[in-house]
Tab-separated table of C-alpha atoms in Angstrom:
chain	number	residue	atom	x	y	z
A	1	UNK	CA	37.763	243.289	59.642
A	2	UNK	CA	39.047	244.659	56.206
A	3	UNK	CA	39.122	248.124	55.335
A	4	UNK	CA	36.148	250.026	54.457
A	5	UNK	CA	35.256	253.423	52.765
A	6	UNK	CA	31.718	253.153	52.353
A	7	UNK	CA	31.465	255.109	55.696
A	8	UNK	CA	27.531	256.699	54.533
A	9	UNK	CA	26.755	253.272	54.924
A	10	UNK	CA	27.430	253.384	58.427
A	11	UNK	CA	26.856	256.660	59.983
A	12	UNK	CA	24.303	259.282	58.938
A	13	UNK	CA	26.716	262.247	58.089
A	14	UNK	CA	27.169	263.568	54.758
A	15	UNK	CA	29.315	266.032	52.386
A	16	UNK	CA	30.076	268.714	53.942
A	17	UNK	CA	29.692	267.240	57.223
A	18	UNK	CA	31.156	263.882	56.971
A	19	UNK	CA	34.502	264.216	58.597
A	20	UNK	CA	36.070	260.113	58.192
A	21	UNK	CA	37.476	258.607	55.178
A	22	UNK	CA	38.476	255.178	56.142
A	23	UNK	CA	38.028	252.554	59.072
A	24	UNK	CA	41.398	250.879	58.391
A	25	UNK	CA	40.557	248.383	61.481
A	26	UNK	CA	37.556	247.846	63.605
A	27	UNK	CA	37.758	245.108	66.719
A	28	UNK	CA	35.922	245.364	70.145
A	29	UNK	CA	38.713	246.538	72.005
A	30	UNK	CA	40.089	249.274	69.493
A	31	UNK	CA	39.302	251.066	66.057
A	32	UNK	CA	41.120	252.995	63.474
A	33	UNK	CA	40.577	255.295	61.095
A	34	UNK	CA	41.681	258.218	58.851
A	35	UNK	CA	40.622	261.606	57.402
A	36	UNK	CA	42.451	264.184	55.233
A	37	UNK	CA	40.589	267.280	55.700
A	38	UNK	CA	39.974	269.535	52.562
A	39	UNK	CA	40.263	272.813	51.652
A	40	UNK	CA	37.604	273.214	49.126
A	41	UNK	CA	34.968	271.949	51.908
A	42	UNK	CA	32.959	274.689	52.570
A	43	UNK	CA	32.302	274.313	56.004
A	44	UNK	CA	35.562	274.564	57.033
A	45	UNK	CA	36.776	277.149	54.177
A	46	UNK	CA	36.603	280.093	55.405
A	47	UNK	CA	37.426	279.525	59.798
A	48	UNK	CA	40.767	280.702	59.887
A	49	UNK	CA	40.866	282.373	56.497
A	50	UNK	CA	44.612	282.122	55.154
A	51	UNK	CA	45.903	279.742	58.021
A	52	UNK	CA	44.813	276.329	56.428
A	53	UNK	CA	44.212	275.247	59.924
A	54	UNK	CA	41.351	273.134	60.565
A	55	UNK	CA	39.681	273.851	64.270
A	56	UNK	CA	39.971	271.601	66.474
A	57	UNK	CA	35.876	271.327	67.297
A	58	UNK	CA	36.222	269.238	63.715
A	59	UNK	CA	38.755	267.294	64.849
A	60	UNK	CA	36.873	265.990	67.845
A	61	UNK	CA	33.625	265.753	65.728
A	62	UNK	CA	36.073	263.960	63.104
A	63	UNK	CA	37.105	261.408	65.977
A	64	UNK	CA	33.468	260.281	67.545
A	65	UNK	CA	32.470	259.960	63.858
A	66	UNK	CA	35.468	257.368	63.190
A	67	UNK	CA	34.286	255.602	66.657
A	68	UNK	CA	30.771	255.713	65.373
A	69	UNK	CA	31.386	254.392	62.019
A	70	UNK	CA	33.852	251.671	63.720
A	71	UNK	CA	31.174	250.709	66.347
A	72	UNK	CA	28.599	250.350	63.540
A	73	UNK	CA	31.212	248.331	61.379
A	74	UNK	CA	31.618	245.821	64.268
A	75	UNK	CA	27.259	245.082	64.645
A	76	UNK	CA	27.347	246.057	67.653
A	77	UNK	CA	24.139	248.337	67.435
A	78	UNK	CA	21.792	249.920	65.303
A	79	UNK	CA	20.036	253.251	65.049
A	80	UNK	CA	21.422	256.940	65.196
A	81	UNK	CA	23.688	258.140	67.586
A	82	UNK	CA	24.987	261.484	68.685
A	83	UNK	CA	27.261	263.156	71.098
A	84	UNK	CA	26.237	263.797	74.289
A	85	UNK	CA	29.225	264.049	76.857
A	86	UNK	CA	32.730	265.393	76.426
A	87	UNK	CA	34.369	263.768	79.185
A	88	UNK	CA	37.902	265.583	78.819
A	89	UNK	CA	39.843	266.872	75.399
A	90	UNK	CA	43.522	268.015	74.911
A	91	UNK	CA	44.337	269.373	71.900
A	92	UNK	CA	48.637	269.685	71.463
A	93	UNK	CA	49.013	270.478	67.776
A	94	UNK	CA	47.278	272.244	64.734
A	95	UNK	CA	46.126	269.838	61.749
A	96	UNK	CA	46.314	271.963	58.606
A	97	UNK	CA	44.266	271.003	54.958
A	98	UNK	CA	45.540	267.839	53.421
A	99	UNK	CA	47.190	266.361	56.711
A	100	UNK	CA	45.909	262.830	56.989
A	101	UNK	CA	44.726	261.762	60.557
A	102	UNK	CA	44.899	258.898	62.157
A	103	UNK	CA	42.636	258.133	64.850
A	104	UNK	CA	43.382	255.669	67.147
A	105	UNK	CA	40.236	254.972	69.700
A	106	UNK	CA	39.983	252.530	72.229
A	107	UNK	CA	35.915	250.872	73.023
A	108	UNK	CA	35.309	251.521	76.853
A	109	UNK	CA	31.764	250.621	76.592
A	110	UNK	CA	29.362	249.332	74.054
A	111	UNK	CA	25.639	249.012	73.992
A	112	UNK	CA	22.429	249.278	72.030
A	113	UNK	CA	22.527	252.525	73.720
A	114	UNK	CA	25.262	254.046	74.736
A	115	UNK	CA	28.929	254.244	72.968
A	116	UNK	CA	31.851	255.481	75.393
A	117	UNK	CA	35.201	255.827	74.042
A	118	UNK	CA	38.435	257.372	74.169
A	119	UNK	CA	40.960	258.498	71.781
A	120	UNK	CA	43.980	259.849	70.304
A	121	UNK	CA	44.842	261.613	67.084
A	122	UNK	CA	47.905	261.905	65.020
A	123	UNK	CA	49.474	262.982	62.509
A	124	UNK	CA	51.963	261.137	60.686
A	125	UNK	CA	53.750	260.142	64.077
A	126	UNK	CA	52.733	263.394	66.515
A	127	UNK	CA	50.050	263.348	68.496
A	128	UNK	CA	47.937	266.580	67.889
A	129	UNK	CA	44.871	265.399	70.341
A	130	UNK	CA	43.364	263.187	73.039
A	131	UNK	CA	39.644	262.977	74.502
A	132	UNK	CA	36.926	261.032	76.069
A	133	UNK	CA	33.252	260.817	75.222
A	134	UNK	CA	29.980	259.418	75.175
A	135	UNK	CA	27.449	258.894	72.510
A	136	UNK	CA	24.244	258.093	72.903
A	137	UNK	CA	20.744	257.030	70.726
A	138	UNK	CA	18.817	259.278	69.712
A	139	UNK	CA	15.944	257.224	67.508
């Protein structure tokens, strides 16, 4: 799968609310992706005024989105999905404006459905968070 950055075309999100840049890979068993998180996006402006951190309920929003867009990459279903279980999260770092994030998320189950994954975040080489979820359709 080649790299894509037409991610509108893939999940429903938009400006200021779109939170996934790239899917650098997609494949059934894993998919990656990346986000730099702005400063000038409103929605995120003014948590934390003066910090530049960005809170870590975006970065797990930030992380289904990537497994969303990567599911929907791969065909494997169609439709509108949204979160509906947080199986476990760990947060270990902050992620301040203009980091780029990888997310690396691994497929546990796949289905017209339901979408479970699991994941891990990082920046350049530290990992900043893990979690677990489910996603499922909503239309």
């Amino acid at each position: 799968m080649e790299t894509t950055t037409n991610i509108e075309q893939l999940i429903p999100h938009r400006y200021p609310f779109l939170f996934v840049d790239e899917i650098v890979s997609a494949k059934d068993s894993q998919i990656i992706g990346t986000v730099v998180f702005d400063s000038e996006n409103l929605l995120l402006k003014w948590t934390f005024p003066g910090t530049g951190v960005v809170p870590n309920t975006i970065l797990l929003e930030s992380m289904a989105q990537c497994g969303g867009a990567g599911v929907r990459l791969l065909g494997v279903n169609k439709g509108i999905f949204a979160l509906a279980h947080i199986e476990q999260s760990a947060f270990f770092d902050v992620v301040k404006y203009n980091d780029e994030v990888r997310h690396e998320i691994t497929n546990i189950r796949m289905s017209e459905k339901i979408i479970k994954q699991t994941g891990k975040a990082y920046v350049g080489d530290t990992l900043v968070m893990e979690a677990t979820w489910m996603s499922i359709r909503i239309d």
